[in-house]
mmCIF file of C-alpha atoms in Angstrom:
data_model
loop_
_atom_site.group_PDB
_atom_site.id
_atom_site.type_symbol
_atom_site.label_atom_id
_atom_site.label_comp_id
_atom_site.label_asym_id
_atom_site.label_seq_id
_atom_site.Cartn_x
_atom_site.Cartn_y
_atom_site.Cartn_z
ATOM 1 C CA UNK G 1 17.134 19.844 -14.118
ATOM 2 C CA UNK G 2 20.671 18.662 -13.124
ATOM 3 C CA UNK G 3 19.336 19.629 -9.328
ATOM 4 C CA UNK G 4 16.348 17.324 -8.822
ATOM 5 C CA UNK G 5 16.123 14.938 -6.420
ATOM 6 C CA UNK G 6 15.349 11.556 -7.842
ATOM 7 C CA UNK G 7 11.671 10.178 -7.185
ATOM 8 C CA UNK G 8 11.684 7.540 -4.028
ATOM 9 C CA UNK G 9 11.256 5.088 -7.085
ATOM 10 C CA UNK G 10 14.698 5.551 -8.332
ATOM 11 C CA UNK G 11 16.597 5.959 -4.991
ATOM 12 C CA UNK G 12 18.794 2.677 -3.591
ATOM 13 C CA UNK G 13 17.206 0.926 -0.772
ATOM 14 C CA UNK G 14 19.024 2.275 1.987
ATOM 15 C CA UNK G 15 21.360 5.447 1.647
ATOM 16 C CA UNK G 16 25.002 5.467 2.039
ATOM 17 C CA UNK G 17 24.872 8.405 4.627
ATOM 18 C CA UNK G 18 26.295 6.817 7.793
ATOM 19 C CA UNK G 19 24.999 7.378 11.007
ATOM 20 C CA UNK G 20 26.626 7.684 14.323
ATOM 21 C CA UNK G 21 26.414 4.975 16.790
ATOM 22 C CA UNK G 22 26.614 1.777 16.858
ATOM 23 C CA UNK G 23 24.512 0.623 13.419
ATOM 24 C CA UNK G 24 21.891 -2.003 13.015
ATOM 25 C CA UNK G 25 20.641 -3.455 9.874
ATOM 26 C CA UNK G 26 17.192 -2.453 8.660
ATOM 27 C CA UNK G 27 15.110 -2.343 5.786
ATOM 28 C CA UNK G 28 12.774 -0.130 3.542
ATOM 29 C CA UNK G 29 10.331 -3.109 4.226
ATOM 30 C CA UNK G 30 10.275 -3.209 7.747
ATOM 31 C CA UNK G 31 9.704 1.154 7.890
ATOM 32 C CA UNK G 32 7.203 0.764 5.704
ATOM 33 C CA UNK G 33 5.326 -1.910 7.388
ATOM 34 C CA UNK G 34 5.472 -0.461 10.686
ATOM 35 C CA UNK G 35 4.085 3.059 8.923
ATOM 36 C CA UNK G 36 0.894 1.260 8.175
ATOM 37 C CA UNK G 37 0.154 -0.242 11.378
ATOM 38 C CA UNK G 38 0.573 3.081 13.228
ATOM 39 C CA UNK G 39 -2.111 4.360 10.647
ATOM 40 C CA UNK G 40 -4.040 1.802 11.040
ATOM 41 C CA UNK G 41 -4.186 1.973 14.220
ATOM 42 C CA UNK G 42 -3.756 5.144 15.231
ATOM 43 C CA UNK G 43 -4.808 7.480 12.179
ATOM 44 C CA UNK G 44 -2.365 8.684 9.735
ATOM 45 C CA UNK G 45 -0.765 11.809 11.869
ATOM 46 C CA UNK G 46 0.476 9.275 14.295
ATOM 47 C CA UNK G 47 2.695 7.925 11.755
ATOM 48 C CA UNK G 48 5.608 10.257 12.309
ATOM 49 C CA UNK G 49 8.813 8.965 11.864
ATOM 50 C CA UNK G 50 9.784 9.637 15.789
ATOM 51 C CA UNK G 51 6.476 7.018 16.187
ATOM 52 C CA UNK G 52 7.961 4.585 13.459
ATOM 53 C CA UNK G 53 11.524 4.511 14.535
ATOM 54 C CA UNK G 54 10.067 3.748 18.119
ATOM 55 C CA UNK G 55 7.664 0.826 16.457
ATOM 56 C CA UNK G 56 10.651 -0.937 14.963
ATOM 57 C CA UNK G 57 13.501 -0.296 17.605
ATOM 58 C CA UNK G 58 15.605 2.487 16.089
ATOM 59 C CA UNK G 59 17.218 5.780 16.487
ATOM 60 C CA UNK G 60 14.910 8.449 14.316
ATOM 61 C CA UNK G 61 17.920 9.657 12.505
ATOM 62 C CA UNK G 62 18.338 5.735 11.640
ATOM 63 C CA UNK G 63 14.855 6.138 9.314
ATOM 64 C CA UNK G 64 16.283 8.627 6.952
ATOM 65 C CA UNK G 65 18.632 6.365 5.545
ATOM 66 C CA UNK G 66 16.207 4.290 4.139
ATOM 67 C CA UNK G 67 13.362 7.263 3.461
ATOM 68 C CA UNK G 68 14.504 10.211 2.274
ATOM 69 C CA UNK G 69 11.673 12.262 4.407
ATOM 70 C CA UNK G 70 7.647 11.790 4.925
ATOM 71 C CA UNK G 71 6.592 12.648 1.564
ATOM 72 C CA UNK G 72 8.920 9.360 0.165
ATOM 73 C CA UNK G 73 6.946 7.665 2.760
ATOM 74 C CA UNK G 74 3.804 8.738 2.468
ATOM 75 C CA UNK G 75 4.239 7.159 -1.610
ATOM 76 C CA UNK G 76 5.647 3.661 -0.183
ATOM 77 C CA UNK G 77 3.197 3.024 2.339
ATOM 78 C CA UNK G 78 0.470 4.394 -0.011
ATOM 79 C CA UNK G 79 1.860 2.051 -3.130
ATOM 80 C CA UNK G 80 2.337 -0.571 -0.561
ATOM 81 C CA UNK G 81 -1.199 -1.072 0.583
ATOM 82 C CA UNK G 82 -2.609 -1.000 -2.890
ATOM 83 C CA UNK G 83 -0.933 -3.807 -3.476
ATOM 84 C CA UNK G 84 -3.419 -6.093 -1.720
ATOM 85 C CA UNK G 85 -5.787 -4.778 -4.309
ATOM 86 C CA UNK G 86 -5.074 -8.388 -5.954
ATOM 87 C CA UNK G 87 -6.096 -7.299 -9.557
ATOM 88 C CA UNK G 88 -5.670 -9.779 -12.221
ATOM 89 C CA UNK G 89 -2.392 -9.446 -14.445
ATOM 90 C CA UNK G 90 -4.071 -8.029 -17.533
ATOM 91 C CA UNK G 91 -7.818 -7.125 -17.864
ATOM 92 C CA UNK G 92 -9.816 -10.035 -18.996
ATOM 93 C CA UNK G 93 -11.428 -8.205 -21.999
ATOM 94 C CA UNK G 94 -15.053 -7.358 -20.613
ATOM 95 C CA UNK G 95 -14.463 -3.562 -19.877
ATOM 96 C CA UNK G 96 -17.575 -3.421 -17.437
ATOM 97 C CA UNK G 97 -16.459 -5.928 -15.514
ATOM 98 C CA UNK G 98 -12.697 -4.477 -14.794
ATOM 99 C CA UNK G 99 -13.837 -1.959 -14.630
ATOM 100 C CA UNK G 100 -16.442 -3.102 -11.893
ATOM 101 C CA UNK G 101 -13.485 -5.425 -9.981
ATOM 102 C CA UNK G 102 -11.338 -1.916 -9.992
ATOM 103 C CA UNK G 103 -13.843 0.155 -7.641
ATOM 104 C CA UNK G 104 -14.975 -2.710 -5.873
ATOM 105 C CA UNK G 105 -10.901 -3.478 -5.156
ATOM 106 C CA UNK G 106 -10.362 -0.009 -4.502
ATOM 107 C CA UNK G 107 -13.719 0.371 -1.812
ATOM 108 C CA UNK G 108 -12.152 -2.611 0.016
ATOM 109 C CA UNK G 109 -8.720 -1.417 0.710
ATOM 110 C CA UNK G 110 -10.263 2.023 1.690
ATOM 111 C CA UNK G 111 -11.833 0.173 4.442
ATOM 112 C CA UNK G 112 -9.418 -1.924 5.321
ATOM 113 C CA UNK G 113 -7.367 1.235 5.440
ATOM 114 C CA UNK G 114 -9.110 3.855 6.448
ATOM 115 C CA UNK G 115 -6.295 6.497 6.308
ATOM 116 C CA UNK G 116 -6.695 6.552 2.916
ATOM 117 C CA UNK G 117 -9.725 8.073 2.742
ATOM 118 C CA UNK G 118 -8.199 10.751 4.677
ATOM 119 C CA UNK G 119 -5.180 11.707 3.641
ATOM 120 C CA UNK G 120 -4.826 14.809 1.102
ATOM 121 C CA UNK G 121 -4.125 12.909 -2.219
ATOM 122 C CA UNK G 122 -2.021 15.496 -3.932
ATOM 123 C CA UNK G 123 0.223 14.351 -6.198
ATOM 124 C CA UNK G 124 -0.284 10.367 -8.446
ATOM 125 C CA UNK G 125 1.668 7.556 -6.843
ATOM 126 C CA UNK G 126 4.201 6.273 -9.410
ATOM 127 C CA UNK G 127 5.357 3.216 -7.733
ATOM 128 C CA UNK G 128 4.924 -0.283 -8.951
ATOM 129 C CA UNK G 129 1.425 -1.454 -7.473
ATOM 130 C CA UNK G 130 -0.438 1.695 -7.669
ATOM 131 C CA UNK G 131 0.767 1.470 -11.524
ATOM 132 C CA UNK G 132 -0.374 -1.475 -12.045
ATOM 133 C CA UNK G 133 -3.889 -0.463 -11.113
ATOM 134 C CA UNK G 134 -3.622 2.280 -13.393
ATOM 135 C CA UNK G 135 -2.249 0.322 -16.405
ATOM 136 C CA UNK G 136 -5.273 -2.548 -15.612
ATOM 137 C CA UNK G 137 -8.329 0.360 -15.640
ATOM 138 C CA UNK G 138 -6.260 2.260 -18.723
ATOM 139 C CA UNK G 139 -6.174 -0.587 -21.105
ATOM 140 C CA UNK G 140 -9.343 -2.302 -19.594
ATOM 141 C CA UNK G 141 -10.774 0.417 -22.554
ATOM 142 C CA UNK G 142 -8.172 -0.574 -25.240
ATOM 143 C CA UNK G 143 -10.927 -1.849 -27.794
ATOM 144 C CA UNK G 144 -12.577 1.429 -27.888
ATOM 145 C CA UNK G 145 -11.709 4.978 -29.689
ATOM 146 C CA UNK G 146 -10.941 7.857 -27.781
ATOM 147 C CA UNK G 147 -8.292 10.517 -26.782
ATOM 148 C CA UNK G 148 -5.908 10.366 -23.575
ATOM 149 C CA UNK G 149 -8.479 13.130 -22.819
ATOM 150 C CA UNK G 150 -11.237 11.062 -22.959
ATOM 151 C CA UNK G 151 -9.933 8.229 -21.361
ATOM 152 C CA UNK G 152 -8.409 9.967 -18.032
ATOM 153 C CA UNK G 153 -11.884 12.159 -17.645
ATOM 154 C CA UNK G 154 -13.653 8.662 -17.843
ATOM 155 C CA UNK G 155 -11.535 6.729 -15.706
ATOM 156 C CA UNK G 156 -11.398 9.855 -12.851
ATOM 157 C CA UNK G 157 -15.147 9.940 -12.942
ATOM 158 C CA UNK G 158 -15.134 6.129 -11.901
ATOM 159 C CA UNK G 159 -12.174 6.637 -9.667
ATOM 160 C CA UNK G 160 -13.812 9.567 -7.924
ATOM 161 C CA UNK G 161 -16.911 8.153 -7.516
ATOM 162 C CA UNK G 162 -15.624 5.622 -5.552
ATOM 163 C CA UNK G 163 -13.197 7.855 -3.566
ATOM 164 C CA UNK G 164 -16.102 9.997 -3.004
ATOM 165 C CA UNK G 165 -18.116 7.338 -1.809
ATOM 166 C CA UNK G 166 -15.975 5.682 0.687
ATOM 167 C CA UNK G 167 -14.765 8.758 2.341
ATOM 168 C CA UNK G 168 -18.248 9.294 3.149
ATOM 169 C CA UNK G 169 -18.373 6.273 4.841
ATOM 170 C CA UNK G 170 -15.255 6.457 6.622
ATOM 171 C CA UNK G 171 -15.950 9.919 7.884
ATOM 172 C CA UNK G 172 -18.853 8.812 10.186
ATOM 173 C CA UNK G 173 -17.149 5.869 11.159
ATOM 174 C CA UNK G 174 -14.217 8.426 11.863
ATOM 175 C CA UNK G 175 -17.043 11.116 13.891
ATOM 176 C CA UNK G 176 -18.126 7.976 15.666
ATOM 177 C CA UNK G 177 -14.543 6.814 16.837
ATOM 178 C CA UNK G 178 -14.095 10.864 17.839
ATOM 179 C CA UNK G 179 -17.500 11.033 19.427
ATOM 180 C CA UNK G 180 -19.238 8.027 19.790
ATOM 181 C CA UNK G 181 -21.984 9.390 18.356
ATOM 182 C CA UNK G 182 -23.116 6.777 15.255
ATOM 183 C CA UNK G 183 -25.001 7.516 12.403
ATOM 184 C CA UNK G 184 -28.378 5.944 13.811
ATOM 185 C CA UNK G 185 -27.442 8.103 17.109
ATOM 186 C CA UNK G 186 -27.178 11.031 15.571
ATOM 187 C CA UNK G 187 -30.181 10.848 13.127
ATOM 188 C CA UNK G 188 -32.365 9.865 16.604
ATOM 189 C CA UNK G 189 -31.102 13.510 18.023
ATOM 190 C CA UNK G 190 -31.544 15.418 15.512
ATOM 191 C CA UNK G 191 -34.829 14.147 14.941
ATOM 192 C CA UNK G 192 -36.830 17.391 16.516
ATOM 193 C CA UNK G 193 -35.298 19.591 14.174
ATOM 194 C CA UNK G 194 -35.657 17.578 11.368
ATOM 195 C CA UNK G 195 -39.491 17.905 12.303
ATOM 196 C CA UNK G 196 -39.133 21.448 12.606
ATOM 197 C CA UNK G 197 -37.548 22.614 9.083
ATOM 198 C CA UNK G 198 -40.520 19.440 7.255
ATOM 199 C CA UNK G 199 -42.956 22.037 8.965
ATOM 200 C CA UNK G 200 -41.514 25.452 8.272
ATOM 201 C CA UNK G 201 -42.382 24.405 4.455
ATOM 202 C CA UNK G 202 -39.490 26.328 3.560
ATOM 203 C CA UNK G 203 -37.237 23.207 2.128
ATOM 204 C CA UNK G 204 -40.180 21.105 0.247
ATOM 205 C CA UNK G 205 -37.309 18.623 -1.901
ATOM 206 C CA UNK G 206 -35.174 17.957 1.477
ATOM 207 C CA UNK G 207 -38.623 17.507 3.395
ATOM 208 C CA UNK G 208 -40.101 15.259 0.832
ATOM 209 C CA UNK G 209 -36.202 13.381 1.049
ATOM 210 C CA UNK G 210 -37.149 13.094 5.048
ATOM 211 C CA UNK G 211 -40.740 11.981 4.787
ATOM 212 C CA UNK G 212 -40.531 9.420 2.093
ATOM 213 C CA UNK G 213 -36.984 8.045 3.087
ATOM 214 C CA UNK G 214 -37.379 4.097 3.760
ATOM 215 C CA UNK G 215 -36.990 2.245 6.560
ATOM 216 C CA UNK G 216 -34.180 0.831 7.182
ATOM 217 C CA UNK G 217 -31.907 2.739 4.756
ATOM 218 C CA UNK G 218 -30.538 0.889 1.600
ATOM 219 C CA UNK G 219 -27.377 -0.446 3.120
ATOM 220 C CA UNK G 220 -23.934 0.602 1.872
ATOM 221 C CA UNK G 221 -23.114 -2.054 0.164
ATOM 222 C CA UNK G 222 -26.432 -1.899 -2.106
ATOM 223 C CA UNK G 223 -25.964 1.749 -2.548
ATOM 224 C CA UNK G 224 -22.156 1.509 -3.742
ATOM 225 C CA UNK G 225 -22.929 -0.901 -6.126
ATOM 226 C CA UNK G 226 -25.986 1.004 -7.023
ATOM 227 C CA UNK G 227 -24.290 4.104 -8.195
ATOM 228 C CA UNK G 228 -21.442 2.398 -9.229
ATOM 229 C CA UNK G 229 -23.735 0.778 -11.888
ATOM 230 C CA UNK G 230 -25.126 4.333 -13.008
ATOM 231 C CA UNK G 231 -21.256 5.601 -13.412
ATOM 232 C CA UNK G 232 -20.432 2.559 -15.585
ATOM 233 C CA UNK G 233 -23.794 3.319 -17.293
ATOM 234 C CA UNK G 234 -22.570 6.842 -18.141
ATOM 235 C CA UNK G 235 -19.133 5.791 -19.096
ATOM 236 C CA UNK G 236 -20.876 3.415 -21.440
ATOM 237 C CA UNK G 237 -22.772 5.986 -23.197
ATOM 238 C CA UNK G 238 -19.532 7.706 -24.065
ATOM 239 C CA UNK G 239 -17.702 4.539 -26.210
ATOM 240 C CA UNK G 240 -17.111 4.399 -29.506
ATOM 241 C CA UNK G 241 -15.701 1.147 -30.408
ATOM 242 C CA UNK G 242 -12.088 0.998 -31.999
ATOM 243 C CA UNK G 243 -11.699 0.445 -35.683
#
């Protein structure tokens, strides 16, 4: 294990490796920062570190003394955002309800961000915001009995509900940026076919989904909160409470 390269977490703010050149005082901060805007600007692919080093006025060799290489920055811009979450200190007792301000939280900065939604999560973020979310949801279920098992499968069925849910959103506001083609837009073209398979008979359930769909839609908001009541629901019918 003597060979491991320490997480980002434990490495010094800016390495001693020198660089050549004339040198110019930066930060962690300030790469991190201009990492975000690129994505949220431009998407997350943008955010190379050629793109940042240009963003913030510095040579791209400059970058790696204060990130060891994409991945370490892909974890501080990632721990960095969730920060705005603004979650409470400690969970205020009412497990619905954290639970409830967690996914609602989480929904927001996915919008706000929209990179998130889009990126390959991989491996947990360890750093100091992203843990605090995770300590708030864990021990937002402290007064009830159950395994680690138990409580990460109940705690990744709310977490990837709402991951589920806002990458859905995102990705037609992402196929309208690409196309320009909205969701009403697209639903107005593809309207003859839609017509077509309702009467082939061949898909009755999807048909009966077309005919009897209201007008207009449940909005996004209503429908997040509306499954997001059924998941706590579920996770309540799983609680024992604690001895």
């Amino acid at each position: 294990m003597g060979g491991e390269e320490p997480s980002i977490w434990m490495q010094p703010e800016r390495s001693k490796r020198p660089s050549p050149g004339p040198q110019r005082a930066y930060s962690r901060q300030q790469v991190v920062r201009a990492a975000i805007k690129i994505a949220d600007e431009e998407g997350l692919q943008a955010a190379s570190m050629r793109r940042i080093a240009a963003e913030i006025g510095a040579g791209t060799m400059t970058l790696y003394q204060y990130v060891r290489n994409r991945e370490d920055l892909m974890e501080l811009i990632v721990d960095e955002v969730t920060g705005e979450m603004g979650l409470p200190e400690r969970p205020s007792g009412e497990w619905r309800a954290d639970a409830a301000a967690v996914a609602v939280a989480k929904r927001d900065l996915y919008l706000r961000h929209t990179w998130l939604a889009t990126r390959v999560p991989g491996h947990p973020v360890w750093g100091p915001h992203s843990l605090h979310v995770q300590e708030f949801l864990l021990s937002s279920f402290d007064a009830f009995e159950m395994s680690v098992d138990e409580l990460v499968s109940l705690t990744g069925l709310l977490n990837g509900y709402v991951e589920s849910f806002v990458r859905a959103e995102v990705g037609w506001q992402e196929e309208a940026r690409r196309t320009g083609v909205d969701m009403q837009e697209w639903m107005r073209r593809t309207a003859p076919y839609a017509r077509h398979l309702v009467l082939s008979g061949r898909y009755p359930a999807f048909s009966r989904v077309l005919m009897e769909n209201t007008s207009p839609h449940m909005e996004p908001d209503a429908r997040f909160h509306y499954g997001l009541d059924r998941v706590l629901d579920s996770i309540e019918a799983s609680l024992k409470p604690g001895t």
